[in-house]
XYZ file of C-alpha atoms in Angstrom:
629
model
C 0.000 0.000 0.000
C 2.886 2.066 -0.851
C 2.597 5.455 -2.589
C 2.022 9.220 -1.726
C -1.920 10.490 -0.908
C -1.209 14.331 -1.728
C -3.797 15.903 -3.554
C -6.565 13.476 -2.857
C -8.968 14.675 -1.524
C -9.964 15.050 2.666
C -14.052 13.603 3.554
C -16.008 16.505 4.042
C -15.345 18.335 7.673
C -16.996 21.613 7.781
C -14.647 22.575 10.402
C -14.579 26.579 10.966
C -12.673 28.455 9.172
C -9.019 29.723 10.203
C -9.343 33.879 11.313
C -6.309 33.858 12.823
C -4.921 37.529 14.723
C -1.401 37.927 15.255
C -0.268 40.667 17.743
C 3.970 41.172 16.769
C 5.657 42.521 19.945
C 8.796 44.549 20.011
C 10.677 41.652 22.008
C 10.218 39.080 19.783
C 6.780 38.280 21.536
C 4.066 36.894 19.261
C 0.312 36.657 20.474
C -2.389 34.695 18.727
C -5.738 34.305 18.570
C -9.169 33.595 16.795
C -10.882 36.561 15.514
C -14.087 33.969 16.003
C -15.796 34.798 19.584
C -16.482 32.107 21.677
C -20.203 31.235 21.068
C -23.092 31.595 23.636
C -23.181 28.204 25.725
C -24.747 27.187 28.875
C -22.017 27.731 31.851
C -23.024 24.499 33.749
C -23.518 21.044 32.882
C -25.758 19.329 34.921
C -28.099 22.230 33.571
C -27.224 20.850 30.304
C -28.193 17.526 31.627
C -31.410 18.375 32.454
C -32.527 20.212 29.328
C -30.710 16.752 27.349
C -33.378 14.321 29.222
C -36.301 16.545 28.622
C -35.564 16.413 24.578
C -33.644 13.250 24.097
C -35.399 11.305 26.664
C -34.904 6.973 25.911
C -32.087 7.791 23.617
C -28.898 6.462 24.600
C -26.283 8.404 26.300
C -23.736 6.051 27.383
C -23.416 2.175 26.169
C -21.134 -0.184 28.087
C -20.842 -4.454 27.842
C -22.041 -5.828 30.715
C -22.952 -8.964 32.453
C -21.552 -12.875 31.104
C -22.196 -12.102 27.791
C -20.227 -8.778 27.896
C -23.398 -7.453 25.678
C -23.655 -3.691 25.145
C -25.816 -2.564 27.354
C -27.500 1.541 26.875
C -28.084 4.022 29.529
C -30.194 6.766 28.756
C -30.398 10.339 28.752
C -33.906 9.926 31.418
C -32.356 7.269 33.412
C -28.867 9.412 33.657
C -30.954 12.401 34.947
C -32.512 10.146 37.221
C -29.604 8.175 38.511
C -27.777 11.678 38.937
C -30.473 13.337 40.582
C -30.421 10.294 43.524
C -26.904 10.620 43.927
C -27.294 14.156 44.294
C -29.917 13.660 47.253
C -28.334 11.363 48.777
C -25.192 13.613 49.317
C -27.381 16.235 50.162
C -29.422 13.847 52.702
C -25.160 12.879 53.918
C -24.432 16.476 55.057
C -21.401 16.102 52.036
C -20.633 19.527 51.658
C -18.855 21.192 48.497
C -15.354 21.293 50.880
C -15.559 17.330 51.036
C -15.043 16.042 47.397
C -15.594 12.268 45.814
C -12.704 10.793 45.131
C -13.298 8.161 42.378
C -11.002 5.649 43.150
C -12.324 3.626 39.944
C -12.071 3.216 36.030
C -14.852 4.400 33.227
C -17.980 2.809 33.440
C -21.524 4.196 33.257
C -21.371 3.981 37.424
C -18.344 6.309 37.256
C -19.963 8.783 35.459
C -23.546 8.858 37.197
C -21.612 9.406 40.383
C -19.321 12.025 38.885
C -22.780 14.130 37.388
C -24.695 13.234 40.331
C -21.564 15.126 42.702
C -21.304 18.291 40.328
C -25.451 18.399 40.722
C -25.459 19.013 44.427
C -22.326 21.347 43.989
C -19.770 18.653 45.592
C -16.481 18.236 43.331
C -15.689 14.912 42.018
C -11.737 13.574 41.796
C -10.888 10.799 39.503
C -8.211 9.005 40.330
C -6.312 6.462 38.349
C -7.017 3.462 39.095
C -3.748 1.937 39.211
C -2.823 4.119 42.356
C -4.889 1.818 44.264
C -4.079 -1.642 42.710
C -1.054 -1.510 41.264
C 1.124 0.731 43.704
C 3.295 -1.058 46.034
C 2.816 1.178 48.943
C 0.039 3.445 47.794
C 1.817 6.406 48.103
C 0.188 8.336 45.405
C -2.955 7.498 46.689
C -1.980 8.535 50.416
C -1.126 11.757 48.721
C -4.225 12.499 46.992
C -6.223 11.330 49.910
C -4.305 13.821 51.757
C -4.575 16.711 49.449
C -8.381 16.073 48.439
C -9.767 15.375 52.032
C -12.925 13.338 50.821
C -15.982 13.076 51.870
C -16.870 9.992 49.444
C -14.639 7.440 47.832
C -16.409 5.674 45.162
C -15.212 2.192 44.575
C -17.410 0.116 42.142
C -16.030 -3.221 42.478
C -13.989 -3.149 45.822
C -12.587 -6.115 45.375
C -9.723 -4.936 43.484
C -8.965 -2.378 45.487
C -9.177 -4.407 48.731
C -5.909 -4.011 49.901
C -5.893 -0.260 49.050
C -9.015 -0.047 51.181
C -7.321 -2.014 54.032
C -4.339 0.197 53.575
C -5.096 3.919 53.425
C -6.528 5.882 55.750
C -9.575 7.372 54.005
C -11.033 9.125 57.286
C -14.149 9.202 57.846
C -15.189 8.953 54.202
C -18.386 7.081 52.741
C -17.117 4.296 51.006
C -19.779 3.928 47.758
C -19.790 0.893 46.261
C -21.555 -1.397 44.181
C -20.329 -4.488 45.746
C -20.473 -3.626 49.568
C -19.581 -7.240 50.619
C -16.201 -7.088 49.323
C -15.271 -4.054 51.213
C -12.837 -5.321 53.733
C -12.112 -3.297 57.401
C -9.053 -0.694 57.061
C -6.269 -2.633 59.200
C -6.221 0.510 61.628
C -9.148 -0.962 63.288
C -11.058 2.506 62.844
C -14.542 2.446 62.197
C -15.772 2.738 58.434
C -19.124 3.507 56.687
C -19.999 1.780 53.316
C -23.177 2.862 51.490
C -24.775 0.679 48.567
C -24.776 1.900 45.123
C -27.671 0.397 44.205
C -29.860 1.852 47.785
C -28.332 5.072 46.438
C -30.048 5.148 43.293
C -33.342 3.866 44.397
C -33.544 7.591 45.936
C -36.691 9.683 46.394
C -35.766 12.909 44.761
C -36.650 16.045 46.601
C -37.059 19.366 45.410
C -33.784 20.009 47.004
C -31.793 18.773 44.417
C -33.041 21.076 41.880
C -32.836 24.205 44.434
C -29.298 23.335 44.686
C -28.527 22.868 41.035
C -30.294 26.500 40.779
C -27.941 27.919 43.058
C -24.562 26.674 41.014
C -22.824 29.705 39.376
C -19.754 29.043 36.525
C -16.855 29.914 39.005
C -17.812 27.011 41.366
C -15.146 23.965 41.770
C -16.543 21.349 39.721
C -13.789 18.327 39.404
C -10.597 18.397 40.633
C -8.195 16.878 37.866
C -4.760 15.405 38.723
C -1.696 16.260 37.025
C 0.618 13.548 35.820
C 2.789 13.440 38.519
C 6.107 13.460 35.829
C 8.088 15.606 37.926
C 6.630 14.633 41.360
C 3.513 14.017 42.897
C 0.445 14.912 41.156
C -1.341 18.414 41.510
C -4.949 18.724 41.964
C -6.378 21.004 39.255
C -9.438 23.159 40.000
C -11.890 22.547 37.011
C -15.456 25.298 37.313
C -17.958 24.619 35.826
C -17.719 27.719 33.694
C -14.128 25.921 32.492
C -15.653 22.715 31.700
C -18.241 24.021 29.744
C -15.801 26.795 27.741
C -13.663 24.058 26.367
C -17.083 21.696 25.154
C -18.475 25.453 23.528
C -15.187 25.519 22.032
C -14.704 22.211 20.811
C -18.376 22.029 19.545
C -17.978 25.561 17.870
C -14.155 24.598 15.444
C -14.605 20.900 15.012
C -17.531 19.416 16.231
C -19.490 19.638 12.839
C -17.402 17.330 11.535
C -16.711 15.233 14.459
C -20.275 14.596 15.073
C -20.562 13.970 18.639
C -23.909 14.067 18.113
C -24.288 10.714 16.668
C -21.882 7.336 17.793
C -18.253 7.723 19.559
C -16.771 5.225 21.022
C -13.473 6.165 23.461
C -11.211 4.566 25.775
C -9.072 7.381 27.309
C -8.993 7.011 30.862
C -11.483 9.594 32.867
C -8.746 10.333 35.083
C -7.620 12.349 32.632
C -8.988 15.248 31.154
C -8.689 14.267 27.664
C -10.838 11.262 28.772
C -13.406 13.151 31.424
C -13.812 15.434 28.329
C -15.239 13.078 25.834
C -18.212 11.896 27.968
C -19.220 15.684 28.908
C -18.975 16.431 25.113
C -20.708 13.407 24.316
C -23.977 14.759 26.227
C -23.370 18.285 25.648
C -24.231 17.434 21.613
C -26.363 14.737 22.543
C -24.410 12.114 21.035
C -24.001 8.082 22.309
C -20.608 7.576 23.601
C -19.693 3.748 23.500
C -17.506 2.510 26.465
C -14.418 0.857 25.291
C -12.638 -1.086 28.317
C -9.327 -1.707 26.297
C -6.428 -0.040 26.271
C -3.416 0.869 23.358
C -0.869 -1.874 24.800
C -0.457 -5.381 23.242
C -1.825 -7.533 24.751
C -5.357 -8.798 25.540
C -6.342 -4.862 26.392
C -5.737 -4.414 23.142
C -7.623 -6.928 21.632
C -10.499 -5.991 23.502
C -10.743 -2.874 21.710
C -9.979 -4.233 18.426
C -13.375 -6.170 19.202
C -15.446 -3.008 20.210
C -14.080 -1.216 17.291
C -15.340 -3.848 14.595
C -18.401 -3.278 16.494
C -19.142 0.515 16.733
C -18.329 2.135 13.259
C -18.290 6.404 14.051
C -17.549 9.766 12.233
C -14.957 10.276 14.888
C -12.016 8.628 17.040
C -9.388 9.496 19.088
C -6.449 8.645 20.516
C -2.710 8.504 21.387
C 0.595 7.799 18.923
C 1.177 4.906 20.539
C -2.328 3.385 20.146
C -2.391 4.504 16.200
C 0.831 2.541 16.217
C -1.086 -0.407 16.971
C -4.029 0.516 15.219
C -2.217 1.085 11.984
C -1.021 -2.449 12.367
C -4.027 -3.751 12.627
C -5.766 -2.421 9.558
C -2.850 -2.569 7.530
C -3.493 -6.356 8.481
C -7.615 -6.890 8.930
C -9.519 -5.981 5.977
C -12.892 -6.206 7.921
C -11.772 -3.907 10.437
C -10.317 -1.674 7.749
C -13.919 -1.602 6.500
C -15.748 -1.376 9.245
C -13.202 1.773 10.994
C -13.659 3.714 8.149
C -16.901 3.257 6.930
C -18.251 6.222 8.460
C -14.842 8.035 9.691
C -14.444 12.070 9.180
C -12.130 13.040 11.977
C -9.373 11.487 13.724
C -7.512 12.985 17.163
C -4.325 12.425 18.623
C -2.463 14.050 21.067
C -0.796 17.285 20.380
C 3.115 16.265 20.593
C 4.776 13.268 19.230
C 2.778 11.726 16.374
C 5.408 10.701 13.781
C 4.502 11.647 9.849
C 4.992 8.531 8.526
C 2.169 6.762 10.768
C 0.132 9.859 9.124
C 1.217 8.708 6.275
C 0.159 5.224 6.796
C -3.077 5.929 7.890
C -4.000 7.968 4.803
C -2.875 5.475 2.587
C -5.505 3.401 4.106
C -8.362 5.327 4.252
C -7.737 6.375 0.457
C -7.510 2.779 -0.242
C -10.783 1.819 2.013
C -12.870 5.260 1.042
C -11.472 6.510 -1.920
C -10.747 9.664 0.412
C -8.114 10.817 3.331
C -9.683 11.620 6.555
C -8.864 14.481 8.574
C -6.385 13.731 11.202
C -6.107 16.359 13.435
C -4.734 17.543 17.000
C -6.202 19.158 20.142
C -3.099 20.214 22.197
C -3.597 21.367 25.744
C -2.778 20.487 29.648
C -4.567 19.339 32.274
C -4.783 22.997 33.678
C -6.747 24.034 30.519
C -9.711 21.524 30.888
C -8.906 19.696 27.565
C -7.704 20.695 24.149
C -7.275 24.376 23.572
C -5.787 24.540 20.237
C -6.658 22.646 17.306
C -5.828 21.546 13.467
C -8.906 22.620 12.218
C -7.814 23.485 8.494
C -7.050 20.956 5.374
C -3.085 20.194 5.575
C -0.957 16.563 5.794
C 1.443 18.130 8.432
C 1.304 17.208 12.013
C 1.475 19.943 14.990
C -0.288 21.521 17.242
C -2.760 23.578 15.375
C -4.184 26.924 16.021
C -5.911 28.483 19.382
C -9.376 27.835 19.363
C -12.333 30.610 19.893
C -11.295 32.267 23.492
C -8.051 31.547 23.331
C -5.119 33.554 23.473
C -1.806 32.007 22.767
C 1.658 33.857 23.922
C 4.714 32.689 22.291
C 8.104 33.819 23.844
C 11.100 33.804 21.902
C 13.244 30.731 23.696
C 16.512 30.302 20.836
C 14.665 29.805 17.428
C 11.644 28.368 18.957
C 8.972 29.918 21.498
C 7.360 28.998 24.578
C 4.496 28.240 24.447
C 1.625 30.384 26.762
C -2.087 30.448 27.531
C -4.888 32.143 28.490
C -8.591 32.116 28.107
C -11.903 30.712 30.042
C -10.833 27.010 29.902
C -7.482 28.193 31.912
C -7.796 26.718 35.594
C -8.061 29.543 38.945
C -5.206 27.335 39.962
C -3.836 24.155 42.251
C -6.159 22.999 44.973
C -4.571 24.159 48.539
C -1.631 25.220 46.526
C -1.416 28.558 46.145
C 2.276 29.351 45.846
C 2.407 26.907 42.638
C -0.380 28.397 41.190
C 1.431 31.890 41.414
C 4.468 30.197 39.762
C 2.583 28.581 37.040
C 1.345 32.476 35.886
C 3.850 34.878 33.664
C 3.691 38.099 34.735
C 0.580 39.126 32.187
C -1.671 35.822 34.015
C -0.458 33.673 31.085
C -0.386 29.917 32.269
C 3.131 28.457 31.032
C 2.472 25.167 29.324
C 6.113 23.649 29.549
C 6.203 23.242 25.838
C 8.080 24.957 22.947
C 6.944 25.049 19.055
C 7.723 26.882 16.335
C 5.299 27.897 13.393
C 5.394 25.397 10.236
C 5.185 28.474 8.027
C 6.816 31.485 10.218
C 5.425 33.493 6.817
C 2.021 32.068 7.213
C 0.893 31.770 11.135
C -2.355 30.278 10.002
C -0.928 27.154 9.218
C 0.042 26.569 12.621
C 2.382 25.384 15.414
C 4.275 22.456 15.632
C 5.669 20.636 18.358
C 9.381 21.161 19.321
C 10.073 19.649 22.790
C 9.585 20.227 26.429
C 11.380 22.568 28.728
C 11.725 19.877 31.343
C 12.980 17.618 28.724
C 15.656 19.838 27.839
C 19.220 18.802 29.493
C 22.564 18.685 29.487
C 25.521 16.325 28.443
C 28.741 16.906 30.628
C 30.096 19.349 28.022
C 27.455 21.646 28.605
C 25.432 20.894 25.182
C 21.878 21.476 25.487
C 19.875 18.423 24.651
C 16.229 19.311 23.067
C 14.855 16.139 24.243
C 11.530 16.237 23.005
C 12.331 17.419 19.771
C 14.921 14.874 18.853
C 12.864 12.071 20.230
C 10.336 12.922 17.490
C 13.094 12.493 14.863
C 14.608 9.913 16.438
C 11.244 7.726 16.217
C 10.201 8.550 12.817
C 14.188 7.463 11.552
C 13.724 4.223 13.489
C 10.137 3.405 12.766
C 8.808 1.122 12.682
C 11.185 -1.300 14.558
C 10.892 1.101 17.485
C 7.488 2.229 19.385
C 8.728 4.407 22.375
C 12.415 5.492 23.838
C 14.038 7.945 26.608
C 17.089 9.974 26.047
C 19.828 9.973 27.620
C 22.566 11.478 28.888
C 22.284 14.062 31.747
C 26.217 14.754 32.869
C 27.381 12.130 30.038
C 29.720 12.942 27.298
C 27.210 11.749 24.540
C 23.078 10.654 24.208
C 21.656 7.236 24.249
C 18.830 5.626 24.138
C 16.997 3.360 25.981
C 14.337 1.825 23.056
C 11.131 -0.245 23.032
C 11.004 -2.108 20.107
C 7.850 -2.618 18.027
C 7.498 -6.698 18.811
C 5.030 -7.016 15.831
C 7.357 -6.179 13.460
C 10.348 -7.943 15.079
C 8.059 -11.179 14.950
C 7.450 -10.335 10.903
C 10.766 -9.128 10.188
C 13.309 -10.861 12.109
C 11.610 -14.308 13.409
C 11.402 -12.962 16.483
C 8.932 -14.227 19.178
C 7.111 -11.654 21.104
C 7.942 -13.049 24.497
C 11.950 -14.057 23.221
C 14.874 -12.494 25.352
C 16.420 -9.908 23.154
C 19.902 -11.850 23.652
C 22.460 -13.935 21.762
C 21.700 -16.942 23.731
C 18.468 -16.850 23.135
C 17.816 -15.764 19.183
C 21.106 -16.760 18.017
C 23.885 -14.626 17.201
C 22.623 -14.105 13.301
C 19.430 -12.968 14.314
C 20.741 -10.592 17.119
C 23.238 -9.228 14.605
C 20.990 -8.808 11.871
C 18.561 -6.605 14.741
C 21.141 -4.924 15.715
C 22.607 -4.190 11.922
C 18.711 -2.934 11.039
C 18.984 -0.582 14.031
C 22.020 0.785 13.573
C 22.122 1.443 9.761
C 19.212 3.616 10.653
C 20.863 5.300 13.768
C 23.881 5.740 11.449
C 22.035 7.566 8.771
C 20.267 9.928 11.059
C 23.795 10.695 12.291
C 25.152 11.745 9.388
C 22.306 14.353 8.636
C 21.943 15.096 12.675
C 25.919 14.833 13.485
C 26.477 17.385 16.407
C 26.801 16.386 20.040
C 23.165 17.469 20.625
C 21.940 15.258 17.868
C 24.102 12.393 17.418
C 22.914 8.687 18.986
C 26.240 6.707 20.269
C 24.848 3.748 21.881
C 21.239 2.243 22.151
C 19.824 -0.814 24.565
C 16.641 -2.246 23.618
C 14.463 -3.079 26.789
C 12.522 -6.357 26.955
C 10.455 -5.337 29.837
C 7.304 -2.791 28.345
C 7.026 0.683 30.538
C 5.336 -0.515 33.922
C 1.984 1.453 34.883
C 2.640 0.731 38.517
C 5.839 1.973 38.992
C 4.425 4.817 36.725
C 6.578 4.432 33.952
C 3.384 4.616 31.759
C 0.169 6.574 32.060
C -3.178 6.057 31.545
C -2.892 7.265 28.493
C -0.038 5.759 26.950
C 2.419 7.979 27.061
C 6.010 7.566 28.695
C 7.123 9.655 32.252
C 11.078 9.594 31.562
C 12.168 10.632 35.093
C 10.167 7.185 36.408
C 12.253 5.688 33.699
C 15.397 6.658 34.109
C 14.911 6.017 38.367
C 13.800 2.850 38.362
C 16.500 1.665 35.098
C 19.208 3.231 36.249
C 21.218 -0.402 36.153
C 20.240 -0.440 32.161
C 21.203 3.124 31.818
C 25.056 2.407 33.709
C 25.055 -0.445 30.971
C 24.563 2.057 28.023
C 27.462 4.648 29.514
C 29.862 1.381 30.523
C 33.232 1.802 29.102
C 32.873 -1.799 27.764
C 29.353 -2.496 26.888
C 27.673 -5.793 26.831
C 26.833 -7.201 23.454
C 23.061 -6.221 23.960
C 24.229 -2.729 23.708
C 24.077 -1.326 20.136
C 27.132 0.850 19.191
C 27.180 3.195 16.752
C 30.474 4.806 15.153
């Protein structure tokens, strides 16, 4: 399916047009922004809720396989007003006041989200938590954390029993302990009393007039979730989300691509709703009045995977999103399922991904299959933004077969400070969070002077002549270090090279080389393709002893002629790749190496490998260590 797409032409989007303003300051200082307003939207969702179940009624809002046939089972807009509403009362009946949040210590599920709508009714903030901070931690200390910082009122647990020895563990208070399965709750081990409240006695709630005099009394500023941060550089923040935020980022999503998304018809999603890109899709989902399909797989080989291969030759929609990784994967499996390749695109006008990182060639891979499939490319666009601003703030929302970061969105102002020959990158607009919870003295470091919020991210314009074409990616300030001689290292920036020369033998890597004397790289390979290629078994030791020594040399030979070749068109210290190691074990969600999401934290890397990265910088390295002159 070789051969070049350009100049076919892109399924019909109606996406809105680019108006792009561009404010030139003396210092080098560019600011842009729409010359769209933001439209008129309603500032607070459960409102939206309500006026959803009066028109849409038995229709669908969220569909999720349940019971021993893992058949997909609907959940309507009525019953989700309902089911909310309950909730609501029953906090209100509870005393659980606004300063006592949920934590939701569990993963998406039509449960998960009643309980989340049915907290942000009666006013109380809901916290989702990843739900590998209570199963997969060793000591829970994340969780302790967030327990700490949140100060709960409710921990919602739908099926204890996994998290039974988090909920021996951790001292939760005097929390409410919700839970659909309340005989698997076990004591906590301090001996201390604990109260556990049935989901299903929660829902079967009278409803009082009280729950709609609350809901009347909401205004936009109000704390409506508290989001965490990543925890990359420490332990995670808690991230004030209003109301008036929340909604800001669905008016602007709905207003530049939703059109052509069509939320309001069939999505299906599997982004974790501890994060915002995830929490976002269900709130957009009702907001257009769409049917949002729970997909309980994930983008990692494996059986997760499979899982949503299944649900995907299922649910054909007009839009899907999701991370480089996971198109890696995906990409693979069309390229290799004609069926699948039918079914995906049948109906396909807009692909996502996240903002930084997608190499071209998978772009390019993808078109070549949706031309071949639909006669037509499909627009594959980003939505870049941070937990702090709610979701996506800017967006590709214009015809082009470049990747990047796009252009701001309706509302939003982007400040790009000169930083070498790129810019960093700078925020501000309605979606932007009032700051960390309890934390004010990082919130007041997280402003520039003007009440910008610093993203941590640097681009640079694909067309410096032509702003309206957009930003690209290049790297991350925390990503930037340096080698022993003092050379900067743009991490971020060469990693994206780096990946698209070694594609596709390699998925995912971390640089190297803080204090060294040259980079390395610590590589996952793509097993798929080393199984195809090379002979390779996906479970095989990546040693002599076990493939052979022609195998391992003929890996290594593939890798290298690549690493070589980049060299010679990258050959200073800040670009050149001396030594490589691939890993055998995949990045480790609980040690954190991985997040919900897919994508790689580098400082949990580099911690908990240090022994692999002493054998890269070894003055004799082993023969799994890939040298390059």
């Amino acid at each position: 399916m070789a051969g070049t797409t350009v100049g076919v032409p892109f399924r019909e989007t109606n996406f809105l047009s680019v108006d792009l303003d561009v404010e030139r300051r003396a210092d080098g200082t560019i600011v842009l922004q729409s010359r769209h307003r933001l439209a008129p939207h309603e500032p607070c969702l459960p409102r939206v809720l309500v006026a959803q179940a009066a028109r849409l009624g038995d229709k669908p809002y969220l569909v999720q396989r349940r019971g021993p046939e893992r058949a997909w089972t609907p959940h309507s807009y009525a019953q989700t007003k309902r089911d909310a509403d309950a909730i609501a009362q029953w906090l209100l009946d509870r005393g659980i006041s606004r300063n006592r949040p949920i934590l939701l210590l569990s993963g998406n599920s039509i449960a998960h989200a009643l309980v989340k709508l049915g907290g942000m009714t009666a006013g109380v903030p809901a916290c989702p938590v990843s739900a590998n901070y209570g199963m997969m931690d060793t000591h829970f200390a994340r969780l302790r954390h967030v327990v700490g910082l949140v100060r709960p009122g409710v921990v919602f647990v739908e099926n204890a029993k996994p998290f039974a020895r988090a909920l021996q563990q951790v001292d939760f208070g005097d929390a409410i302990v919700l839970t659909a399965t309340p005989a698997d709750v076990p004591a906590p081990e301090s001996g201390a009393a604990r109260h556990v409240a049935a989901l299903d006695d929660v829902l079967a709630m009278c409803v009082t007039p009280a729950v709609a005099e609350r809901l009347a009394t909401l205004r936009g500023d109000d704390h409506a979730a508290y989001m965490l941060t990543s925890g990359s550089t420490g332990l995670p923040k808690a991230v004030v989300q209003t109301y008036a935020n929340i909604m800001a980022n669905v008016a602007q999503a709905q207003q530049t691509i939703g059109e052509g998304a069509g939320w309001a018809g069939t999505t299906m999603d599997w982004l974790p709703w501890s994060h915002v890109s995830g929490a976002f899709g269900k709130m957009l989902a009702l907001a257009a009045g769409g049917t949002m399909y729970i997909d309980e797989g994930k983008p990692m080989p494996g059986p997760l995977w499979q899982e949503s291969l299944r649900n995907l030759r299922d649910v054909p929609g007009r839009y899907y999103v999701n991370v480089p990784l996971g198109y890696q994967l995906l990409v693979e499996a069309l390229e290799a399922d004609e069926g699948l390749r039918r079914t995906f695109f049948r109906d396909l006008t807009v692909l996502l991904y996240g903002g930084a990182g997608l190499p071209q060639a998978l772009y390019e891979r993808l078109q070549r299959l949706a031309v071949a499939t639909t006669g037509k490319r499909v627009m594959l666009i980003s939505a870049y933004g941070s937990t702090e601003t709610t979701s996506g703030c800017l967006a590709i929302h214009f015809e082009t077969d470049k990747v990047g970061l796009g252009v701001p969105m309706p509302g939003i102002k982007v400040k790009l400070v000169p930083v070498d020959h790129r810019y960093e990158v700078r925020i501000a607009g309605p979606v932007i969070t009032p700051g960390y919870l309890h934390d004010p003295k990082k919130t007041a470091e997280s402003r520039d002077e003007e009440g910008y919020y610093r993203m941590g991210d640097l681009a640079v314009f694909h067309d410096p002549a032509d702003p309206a074409q957009g930003l690209a990616f290049a790297g991350r300030v925390a990503e930037e270090f340096k080698l022993g001689s003092g050379t900067w290292i743009c991490g971020g920036q060469l990693k994206g090279d780096l990946l698209k020369s070694l594609a596709p033998l390699v998925t995912e890597m971390v640089i190297c080389g803080e204090g060294q004397t040259y980079v390395a790289l610590l590589a996952w390979p793509n097993r798929a393709v080393l199984e195809k290629e090379f002979g390779i078994p996906a479970t095989a030791p990546l040693t002599g002893e076990s493939l052979g020594g022609e195998t391992l040399a003929r890996l290594h030979g593939a890798i290298r002629e690549r690493l070589v070749a980049h060299n010679a068109a990258n050959p200073g210290a800040s670009t050149r790749v001396r030594r490589v190691l691939l890993l055998q074990e995949p990045p480790s969600p609980g040690a954190h190496e991985l997040s919900d999401k897919g994508t790689v934290n580098r400082s949990a890397v580099l911690q908990r490998r240090a022994a692999d990265v002493e054998r890269l910088y070894a003055a004799s390295p082993g023969p799994d260590v890939i040298a390059i002159d």
